[in-house]
PDB file of N, CA and C in Angstrom:
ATOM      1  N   UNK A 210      44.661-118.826  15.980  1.00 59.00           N
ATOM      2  CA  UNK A 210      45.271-117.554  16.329  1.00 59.00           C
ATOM      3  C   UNK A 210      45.196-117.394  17.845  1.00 59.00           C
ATOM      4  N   UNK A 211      46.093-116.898  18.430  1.00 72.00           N
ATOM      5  CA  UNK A 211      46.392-116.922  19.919  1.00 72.00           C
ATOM      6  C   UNK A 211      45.636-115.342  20.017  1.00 72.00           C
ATOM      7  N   UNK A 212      45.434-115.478  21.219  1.00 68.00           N
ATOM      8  CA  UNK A 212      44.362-114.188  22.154  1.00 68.00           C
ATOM      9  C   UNK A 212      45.293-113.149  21.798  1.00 68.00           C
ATOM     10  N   UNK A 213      46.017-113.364  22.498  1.00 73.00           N
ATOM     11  CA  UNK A 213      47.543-112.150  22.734  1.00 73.00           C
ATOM     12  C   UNK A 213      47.448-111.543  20.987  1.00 73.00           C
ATOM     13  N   UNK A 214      47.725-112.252  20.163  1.00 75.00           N
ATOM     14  CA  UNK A 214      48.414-111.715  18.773  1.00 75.00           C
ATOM     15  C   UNK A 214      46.948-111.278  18.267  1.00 75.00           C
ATOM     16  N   UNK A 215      45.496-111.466  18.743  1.00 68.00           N
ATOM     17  CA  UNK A 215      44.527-111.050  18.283  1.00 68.00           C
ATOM     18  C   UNK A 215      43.691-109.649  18.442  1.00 68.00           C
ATOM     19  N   UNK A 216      44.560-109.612  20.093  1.00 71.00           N
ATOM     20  CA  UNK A 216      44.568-108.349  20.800  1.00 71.00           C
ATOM     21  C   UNK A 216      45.198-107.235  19.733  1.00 71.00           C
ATOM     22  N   UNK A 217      46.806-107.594  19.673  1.00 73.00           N
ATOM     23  CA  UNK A 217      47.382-106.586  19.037  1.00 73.00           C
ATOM     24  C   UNK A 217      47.392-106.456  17.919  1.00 73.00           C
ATOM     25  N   UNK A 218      46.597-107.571  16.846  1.00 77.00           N
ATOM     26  CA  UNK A 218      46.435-106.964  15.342  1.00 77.00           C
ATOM     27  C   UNK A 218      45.144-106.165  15.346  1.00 77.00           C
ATOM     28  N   UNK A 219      44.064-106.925  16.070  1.00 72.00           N
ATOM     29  CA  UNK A 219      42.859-106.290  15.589  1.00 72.00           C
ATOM     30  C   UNK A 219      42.431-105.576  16.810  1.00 72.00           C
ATOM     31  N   UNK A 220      42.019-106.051  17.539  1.00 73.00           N
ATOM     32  CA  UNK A 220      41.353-105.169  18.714  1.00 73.00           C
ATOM     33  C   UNK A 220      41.818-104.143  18.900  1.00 73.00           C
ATOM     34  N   UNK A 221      43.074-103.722  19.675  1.00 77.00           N
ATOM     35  CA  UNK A 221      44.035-102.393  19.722  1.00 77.00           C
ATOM     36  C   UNK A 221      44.073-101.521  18.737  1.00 77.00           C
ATOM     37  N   UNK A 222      43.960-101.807  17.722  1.00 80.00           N
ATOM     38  CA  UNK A 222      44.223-101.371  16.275  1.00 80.00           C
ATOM     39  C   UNK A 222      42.692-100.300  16.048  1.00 80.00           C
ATOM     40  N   UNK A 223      41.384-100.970  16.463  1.00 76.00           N
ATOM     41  CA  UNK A 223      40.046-100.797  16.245  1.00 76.00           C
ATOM     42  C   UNK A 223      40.066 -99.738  17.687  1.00 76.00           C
ATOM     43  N   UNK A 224      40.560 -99.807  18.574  1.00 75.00           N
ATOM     44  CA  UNK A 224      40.194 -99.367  19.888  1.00 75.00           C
ATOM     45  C   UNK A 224      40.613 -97.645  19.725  1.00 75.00           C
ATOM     46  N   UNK A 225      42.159 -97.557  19.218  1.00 78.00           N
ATOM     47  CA  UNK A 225      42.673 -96.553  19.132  1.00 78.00           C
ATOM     48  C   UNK A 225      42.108 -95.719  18.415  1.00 78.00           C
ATOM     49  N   UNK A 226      41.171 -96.578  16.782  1.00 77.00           N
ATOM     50  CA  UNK A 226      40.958 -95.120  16.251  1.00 77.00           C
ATOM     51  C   UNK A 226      39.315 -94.832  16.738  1.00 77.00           C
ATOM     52  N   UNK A 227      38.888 -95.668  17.245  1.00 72.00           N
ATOM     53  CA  UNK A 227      37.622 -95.251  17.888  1.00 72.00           C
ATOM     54  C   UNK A 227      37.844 -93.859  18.850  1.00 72.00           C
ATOM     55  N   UNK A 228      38.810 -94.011  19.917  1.00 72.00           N
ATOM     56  CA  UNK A 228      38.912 -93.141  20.980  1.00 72.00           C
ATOM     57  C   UNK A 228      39.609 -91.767  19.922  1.00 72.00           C
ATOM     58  N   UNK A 229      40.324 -92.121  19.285  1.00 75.00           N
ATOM     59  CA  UNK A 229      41.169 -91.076  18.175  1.00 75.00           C
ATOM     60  C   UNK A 229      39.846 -90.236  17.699  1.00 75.00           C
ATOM     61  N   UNK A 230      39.103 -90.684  16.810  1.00 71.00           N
ATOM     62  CA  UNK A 230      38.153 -89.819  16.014  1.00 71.00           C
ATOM     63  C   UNK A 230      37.473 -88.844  16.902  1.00 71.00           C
ATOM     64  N   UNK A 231      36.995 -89.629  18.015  1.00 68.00           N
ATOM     65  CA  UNK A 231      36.144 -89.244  18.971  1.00 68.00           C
ATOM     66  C   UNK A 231      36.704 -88.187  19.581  1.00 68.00           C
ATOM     67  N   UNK A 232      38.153 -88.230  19.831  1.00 67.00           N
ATOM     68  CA  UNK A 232      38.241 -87.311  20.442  1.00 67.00           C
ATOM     69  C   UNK A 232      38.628 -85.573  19.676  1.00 67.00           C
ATOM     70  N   UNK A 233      39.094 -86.131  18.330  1.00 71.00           N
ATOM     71  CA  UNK A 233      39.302 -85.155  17.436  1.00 71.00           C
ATOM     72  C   UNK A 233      38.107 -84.402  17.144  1.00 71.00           C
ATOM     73  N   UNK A 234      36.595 -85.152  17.467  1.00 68.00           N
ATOM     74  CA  UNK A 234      35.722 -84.525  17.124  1.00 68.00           C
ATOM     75  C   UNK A 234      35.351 -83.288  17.937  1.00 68.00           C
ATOM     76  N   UNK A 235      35.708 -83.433  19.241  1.00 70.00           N
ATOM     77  CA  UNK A 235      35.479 -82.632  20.328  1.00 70.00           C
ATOM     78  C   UNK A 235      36.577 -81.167  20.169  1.00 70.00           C
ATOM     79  N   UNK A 236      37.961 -81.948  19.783  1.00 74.00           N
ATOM     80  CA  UNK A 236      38.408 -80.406  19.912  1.00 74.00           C
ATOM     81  C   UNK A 236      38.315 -79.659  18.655  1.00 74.00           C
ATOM     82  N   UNK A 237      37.358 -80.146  17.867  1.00 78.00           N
ATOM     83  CA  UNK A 237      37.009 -79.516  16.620  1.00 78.00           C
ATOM     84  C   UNK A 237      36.016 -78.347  17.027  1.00 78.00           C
ATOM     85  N   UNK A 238      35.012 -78.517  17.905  1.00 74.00           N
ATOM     86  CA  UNK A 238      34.390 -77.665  18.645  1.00 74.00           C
ATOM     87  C   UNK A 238      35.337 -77.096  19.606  1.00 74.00           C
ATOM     88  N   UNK A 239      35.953 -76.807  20.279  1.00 78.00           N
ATOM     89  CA  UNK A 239      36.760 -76.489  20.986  1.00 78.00           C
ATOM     90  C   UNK A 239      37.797 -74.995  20.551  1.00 78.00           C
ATOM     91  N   UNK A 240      38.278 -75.674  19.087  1.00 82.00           N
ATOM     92  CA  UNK A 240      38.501 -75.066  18.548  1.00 82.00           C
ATOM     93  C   UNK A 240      38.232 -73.938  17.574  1.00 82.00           C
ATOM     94  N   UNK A 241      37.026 -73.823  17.247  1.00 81.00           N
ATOM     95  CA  UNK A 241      36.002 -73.169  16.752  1.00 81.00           C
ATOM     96  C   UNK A 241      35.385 -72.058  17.835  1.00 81.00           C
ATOM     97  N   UNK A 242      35.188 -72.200  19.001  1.00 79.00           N
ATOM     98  CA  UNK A 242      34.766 -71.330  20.102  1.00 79.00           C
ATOM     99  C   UNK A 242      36.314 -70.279  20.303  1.00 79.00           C
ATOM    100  N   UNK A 243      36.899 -71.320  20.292  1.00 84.00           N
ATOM    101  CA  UNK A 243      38.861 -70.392  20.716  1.00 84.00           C
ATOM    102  C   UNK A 243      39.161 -69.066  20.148  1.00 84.00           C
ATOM    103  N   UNK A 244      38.458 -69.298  18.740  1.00 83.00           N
ATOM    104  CA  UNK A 244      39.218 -69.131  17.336  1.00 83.00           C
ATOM    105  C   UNK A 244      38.676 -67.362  17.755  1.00 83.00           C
ATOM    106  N   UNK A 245      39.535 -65.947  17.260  1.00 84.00           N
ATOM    107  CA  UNK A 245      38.973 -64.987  17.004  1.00 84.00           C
ATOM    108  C   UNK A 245      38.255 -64.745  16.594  1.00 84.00           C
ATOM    109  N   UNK A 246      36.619 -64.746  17.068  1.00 84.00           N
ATOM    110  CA  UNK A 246      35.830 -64.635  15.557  1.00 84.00           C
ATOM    111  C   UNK A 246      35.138 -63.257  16.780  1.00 84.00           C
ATOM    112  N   UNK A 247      35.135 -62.662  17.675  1.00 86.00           N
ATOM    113  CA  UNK A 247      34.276 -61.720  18.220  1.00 86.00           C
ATOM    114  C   UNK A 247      34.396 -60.722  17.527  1.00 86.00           C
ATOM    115  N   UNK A 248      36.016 -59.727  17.237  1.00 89.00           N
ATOM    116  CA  UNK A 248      35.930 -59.174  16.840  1.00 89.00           C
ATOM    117  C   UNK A 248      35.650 -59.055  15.346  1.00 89.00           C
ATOM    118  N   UNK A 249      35.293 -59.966  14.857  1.00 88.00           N
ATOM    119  CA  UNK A 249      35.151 -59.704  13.013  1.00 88.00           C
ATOM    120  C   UNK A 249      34.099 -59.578  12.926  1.00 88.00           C
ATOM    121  N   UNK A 250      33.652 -59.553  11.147  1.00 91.00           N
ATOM    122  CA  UNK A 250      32.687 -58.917  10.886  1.00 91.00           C
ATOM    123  C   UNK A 250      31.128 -59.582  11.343  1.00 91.00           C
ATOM    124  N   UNK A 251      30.147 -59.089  10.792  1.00 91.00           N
ATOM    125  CA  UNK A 251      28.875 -60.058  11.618  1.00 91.00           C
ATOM    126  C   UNK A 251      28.372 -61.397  10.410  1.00 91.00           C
ATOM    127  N   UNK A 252      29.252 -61.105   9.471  1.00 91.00           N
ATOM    128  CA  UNK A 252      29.372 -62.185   8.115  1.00 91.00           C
ATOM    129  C   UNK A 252      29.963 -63.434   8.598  1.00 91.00           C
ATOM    130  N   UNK A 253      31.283 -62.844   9.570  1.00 87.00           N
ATOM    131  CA  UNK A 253      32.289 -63.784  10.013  1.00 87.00           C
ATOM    132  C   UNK A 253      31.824 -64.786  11.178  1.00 87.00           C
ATOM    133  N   UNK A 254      30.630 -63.641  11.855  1.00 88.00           N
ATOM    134  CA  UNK A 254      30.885 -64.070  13.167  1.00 88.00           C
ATOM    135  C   UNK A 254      29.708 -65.272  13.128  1.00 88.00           C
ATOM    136  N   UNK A 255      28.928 -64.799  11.965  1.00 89.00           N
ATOM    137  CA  UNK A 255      27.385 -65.856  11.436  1.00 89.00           C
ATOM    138  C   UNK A 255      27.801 -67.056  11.097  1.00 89.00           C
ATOM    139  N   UNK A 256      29.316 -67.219  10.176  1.00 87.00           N
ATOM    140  CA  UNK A 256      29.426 -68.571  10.082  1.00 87.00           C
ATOM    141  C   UNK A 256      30.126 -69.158  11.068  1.00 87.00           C
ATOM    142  N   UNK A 257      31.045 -68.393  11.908  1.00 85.00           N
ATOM    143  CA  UNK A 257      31.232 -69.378  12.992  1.00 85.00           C
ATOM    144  C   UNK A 257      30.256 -69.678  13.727  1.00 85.00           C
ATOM    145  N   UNK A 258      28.943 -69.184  13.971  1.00 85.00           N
ATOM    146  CA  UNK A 258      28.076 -69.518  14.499  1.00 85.00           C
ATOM    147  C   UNK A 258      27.529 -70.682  14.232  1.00 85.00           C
ATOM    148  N   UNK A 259      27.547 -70.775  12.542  1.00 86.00           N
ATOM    149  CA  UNK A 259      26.621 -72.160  12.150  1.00 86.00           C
ATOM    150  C   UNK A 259      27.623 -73.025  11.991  1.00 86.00           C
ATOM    151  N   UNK A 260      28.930 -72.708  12.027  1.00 83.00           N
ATOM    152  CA  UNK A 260      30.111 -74.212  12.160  1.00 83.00           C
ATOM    153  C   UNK A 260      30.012 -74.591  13.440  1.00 83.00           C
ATOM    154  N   UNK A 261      29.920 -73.700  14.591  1.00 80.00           N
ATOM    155  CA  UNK A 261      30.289 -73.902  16.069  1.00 80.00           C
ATOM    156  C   UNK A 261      29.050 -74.857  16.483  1.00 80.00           C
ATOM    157  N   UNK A 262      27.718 -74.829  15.562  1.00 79.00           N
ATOM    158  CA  UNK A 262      26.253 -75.944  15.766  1.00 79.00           C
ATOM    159  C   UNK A 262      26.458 -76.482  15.444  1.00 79.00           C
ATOM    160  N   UNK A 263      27.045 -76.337  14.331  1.00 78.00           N
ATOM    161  CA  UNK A 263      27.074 -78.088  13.136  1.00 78.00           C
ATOM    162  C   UNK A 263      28.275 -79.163  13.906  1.00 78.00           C
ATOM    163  N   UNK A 264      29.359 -78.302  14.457  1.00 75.00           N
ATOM    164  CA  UNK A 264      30.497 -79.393  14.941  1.00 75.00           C
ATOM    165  C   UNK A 264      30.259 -79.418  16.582  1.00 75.00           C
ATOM    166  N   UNK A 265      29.464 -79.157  17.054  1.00 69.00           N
ATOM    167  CA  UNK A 265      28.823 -79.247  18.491  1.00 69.00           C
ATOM    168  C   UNK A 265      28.509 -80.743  18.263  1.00 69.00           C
ATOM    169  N   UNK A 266      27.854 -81.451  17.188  1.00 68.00           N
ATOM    170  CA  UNK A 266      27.096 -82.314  17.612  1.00 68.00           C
ATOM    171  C   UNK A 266      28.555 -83.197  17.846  1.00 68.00           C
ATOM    172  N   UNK A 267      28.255 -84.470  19.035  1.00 67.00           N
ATOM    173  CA  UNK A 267      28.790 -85.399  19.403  1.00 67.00           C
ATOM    174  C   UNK A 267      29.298 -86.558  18.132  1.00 67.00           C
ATOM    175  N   UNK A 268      30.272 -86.929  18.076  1.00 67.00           N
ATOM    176  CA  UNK A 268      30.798 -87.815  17.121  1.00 67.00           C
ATOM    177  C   UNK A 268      29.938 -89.401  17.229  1.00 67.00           C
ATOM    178  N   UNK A 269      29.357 -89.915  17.120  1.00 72.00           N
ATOM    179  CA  UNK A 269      28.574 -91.113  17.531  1.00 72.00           C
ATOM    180  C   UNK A 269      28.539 -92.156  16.209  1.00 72.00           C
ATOM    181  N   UNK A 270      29.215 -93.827  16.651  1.00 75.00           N
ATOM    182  CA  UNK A 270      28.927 -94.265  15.525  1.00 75.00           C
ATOM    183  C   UNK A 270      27.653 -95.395  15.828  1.00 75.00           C
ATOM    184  N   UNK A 271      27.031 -95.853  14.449  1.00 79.00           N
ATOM    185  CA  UNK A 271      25.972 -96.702  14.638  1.00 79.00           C
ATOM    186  C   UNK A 271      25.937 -98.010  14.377  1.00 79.00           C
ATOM    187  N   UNK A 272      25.546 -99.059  15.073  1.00 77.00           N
ATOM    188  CA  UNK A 272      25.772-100.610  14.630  1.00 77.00           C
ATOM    189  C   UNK A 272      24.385-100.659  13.873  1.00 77.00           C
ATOM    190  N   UNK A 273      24.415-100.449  12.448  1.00 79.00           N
ATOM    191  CA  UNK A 273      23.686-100.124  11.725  1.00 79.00           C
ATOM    192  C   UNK A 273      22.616 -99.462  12.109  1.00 79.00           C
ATOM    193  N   UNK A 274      20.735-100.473  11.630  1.00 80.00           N
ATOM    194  CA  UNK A 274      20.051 -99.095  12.474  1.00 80.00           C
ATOM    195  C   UNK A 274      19.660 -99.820  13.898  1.00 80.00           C
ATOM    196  N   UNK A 275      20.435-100.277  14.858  1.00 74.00           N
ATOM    197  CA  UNK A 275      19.914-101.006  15.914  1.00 74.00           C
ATOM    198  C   UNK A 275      20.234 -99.813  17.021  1.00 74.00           C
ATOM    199  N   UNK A 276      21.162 -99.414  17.072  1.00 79.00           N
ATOM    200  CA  UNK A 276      21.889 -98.364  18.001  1.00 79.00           C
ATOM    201  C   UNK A 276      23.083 -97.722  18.173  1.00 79.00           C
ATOM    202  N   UNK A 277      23.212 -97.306  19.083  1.00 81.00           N
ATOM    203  CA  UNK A 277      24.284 -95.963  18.756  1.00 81.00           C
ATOM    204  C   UNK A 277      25.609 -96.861  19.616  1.00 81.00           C
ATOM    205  N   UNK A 278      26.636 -96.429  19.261  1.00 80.00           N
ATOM    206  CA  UNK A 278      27.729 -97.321  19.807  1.00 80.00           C
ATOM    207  C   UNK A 278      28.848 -96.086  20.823  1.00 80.00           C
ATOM    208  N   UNK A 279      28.623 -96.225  21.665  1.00 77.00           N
ATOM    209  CA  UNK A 279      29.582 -95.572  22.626  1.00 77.00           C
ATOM    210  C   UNK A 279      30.917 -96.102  23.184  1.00 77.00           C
ATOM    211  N   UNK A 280      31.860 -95.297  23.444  1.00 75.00           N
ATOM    212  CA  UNK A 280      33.092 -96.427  24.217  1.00 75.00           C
ATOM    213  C   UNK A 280      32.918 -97.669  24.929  1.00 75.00           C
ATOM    214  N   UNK A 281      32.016 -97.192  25.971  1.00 78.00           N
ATOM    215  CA  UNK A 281      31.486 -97.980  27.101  1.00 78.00           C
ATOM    216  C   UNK A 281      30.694 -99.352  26.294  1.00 78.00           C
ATOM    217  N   UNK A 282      29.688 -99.258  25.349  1.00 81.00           N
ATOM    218  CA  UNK A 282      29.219-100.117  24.433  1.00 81.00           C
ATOM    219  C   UNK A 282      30.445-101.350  23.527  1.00 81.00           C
ATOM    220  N   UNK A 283      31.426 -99.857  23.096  1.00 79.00           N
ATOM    221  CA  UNK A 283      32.256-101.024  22.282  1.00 79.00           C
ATOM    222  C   UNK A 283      32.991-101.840  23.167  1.00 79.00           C
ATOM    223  N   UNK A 284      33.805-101.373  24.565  1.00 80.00           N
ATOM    224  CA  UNK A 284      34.370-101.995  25.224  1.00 80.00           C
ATOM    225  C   UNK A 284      33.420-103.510  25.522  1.00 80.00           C
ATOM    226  N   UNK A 285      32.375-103.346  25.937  1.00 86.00           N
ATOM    227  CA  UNK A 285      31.667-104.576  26.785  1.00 86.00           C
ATOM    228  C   UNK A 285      31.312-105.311  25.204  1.00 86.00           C
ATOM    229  N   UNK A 286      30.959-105.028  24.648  1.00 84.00           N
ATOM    230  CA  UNK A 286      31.243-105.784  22.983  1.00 84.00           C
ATOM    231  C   UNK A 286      32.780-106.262  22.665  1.00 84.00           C
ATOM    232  N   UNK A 287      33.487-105.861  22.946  1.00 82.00           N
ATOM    233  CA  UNK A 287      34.936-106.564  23.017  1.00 82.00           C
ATOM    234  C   UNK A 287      34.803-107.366  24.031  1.00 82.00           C
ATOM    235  N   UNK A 288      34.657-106.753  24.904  1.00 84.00           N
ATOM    236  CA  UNK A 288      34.986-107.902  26.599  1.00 84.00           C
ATOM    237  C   UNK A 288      34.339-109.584  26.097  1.00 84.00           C
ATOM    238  N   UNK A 289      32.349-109.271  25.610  1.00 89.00           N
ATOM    239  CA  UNK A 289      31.873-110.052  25.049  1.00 89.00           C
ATOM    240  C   UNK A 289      33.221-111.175  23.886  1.00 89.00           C
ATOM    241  N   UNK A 290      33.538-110.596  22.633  1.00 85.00           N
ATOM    242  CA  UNK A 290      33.716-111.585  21.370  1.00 85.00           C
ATOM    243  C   UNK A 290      35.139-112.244  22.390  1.00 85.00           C
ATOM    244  N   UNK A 291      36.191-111.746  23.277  1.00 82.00           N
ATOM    245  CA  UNK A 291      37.025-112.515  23.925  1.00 82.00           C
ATOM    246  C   UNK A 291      36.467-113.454  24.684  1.00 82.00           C
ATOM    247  N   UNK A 292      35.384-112.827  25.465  1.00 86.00           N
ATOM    248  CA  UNK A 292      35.019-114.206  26.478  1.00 86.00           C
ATOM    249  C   UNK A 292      34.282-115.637  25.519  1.00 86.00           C
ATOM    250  N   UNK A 293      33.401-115.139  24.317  1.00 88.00           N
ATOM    251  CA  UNK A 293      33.372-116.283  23.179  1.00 88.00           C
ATOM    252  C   UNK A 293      34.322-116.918  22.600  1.00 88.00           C
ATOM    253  N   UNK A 294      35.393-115.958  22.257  1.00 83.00           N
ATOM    254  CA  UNK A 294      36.423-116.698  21.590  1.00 83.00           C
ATOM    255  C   UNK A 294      37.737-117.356  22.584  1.00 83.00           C
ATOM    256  N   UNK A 295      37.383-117.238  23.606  1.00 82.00           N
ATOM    257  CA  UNK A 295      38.372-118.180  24.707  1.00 82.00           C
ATOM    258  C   UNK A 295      37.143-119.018  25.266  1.00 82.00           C
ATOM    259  N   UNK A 296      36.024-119.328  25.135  1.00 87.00           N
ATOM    260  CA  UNK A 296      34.971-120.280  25.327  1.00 87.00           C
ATOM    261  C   UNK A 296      35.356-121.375  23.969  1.00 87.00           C
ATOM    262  N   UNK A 297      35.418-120.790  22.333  1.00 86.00           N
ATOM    263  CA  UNK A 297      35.103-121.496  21.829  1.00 86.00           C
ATOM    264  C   UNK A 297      36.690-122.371  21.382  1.00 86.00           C
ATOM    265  N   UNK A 298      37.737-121.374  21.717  1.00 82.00           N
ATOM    266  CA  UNK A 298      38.524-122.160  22.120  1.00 82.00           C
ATOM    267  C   UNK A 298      38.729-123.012  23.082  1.00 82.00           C
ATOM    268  N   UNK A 299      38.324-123.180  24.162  1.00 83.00           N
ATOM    269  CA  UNK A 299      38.653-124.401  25.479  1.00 83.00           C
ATOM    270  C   UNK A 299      37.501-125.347  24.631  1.00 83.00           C
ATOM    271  N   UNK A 300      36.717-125.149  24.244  1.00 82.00           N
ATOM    272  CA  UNK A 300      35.665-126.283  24.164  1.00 82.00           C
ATOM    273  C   UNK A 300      36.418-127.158  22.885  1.00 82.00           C
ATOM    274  N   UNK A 301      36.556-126.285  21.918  1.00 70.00           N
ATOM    275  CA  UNK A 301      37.508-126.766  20.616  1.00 70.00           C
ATOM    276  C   UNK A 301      38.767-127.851  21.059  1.00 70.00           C
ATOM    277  N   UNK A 302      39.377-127.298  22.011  1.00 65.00           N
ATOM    278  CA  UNK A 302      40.696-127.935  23.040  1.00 65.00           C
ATOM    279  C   UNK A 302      40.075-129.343  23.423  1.00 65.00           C
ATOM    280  N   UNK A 303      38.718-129.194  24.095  1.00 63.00           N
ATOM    281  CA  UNK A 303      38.611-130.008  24.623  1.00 63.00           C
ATOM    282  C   UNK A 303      38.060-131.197  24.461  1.00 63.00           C
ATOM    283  N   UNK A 304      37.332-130.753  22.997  1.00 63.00           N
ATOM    284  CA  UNK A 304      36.756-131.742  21.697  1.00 63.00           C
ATOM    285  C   UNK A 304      37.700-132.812  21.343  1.00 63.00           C
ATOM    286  N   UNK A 305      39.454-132.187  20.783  1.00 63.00           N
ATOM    287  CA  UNK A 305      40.385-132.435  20.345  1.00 63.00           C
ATOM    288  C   UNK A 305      40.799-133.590  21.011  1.00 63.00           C
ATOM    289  N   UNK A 306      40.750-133.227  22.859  1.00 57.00           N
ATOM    290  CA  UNK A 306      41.647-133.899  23.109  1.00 57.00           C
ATOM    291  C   UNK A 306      40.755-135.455  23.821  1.00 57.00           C
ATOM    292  N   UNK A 307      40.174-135.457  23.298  1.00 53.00           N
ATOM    293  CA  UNK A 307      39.051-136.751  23.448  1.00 53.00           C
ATOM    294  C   UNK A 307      39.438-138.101  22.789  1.00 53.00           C
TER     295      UNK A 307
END
C-alpha cells in the first residue's frame, strides 16, 4: 500500500473525527452556559448547574490504562507509524533488490 492512499483511507479519516468529537465536546459546554437558564426556576437553574459540571469536563481519550491521548500526542504517534512505515518500506525495497 502506497503512503499517499494510506494517508487518505486511514489516517485522515482517524484525524478528523478525533479533532470533530473534541471539538463538539467543548461547545457542548458552551452551549449550556448560553442557554436561558437565569431567569427560570431554581429547579431549572440546579440542573443546568449540574449539566454545566458534568459537560465542563474536557473530552480526553485513553491509550488504554497507560495515558491520556491529546492532539499533540496523536499527531507525533502518527508522525512516528509513517516514519516506521517508510523505514520498513525502503529496507523491504532494499532487501528485494539484492
Amino acid at each position: 500500500m502506497e503512503l499517499q492512499q494510506l494517508e487518505d483511507e486511514h489516517l485522515k479519516p482517524i484525524v478528523d473525527k478525533f479533532t470533530k468529537y473534541g471539538n463538539r465536546s467543548e461547545n457542548i459546554s458552551a452551549a449550556v452556559y448560553d442557554s436561558d437558564w437565569v431567569d427560570k426556576s431554581p429547579e431549572i437553574r440546579r440542573l443546568v448547574y449540574i449539566m454545566s459540571s458534568t459537560v465542563n469536563r474536557k473530552l480526553v481519550y485513553n491509550a488504554g490504562p497507560f495515558n491520556e491521548v491529546t492532539v499533540v500526542t496523536f499527531i507525533q504517534i502518527v508522525k512516528v507509524t509513517i516514519s516506521f512505515y517508510r523505514l520498513m518500506c525502503t529496507t523491504t525495497l532494499s532487501d528485494s533488490g539484492s
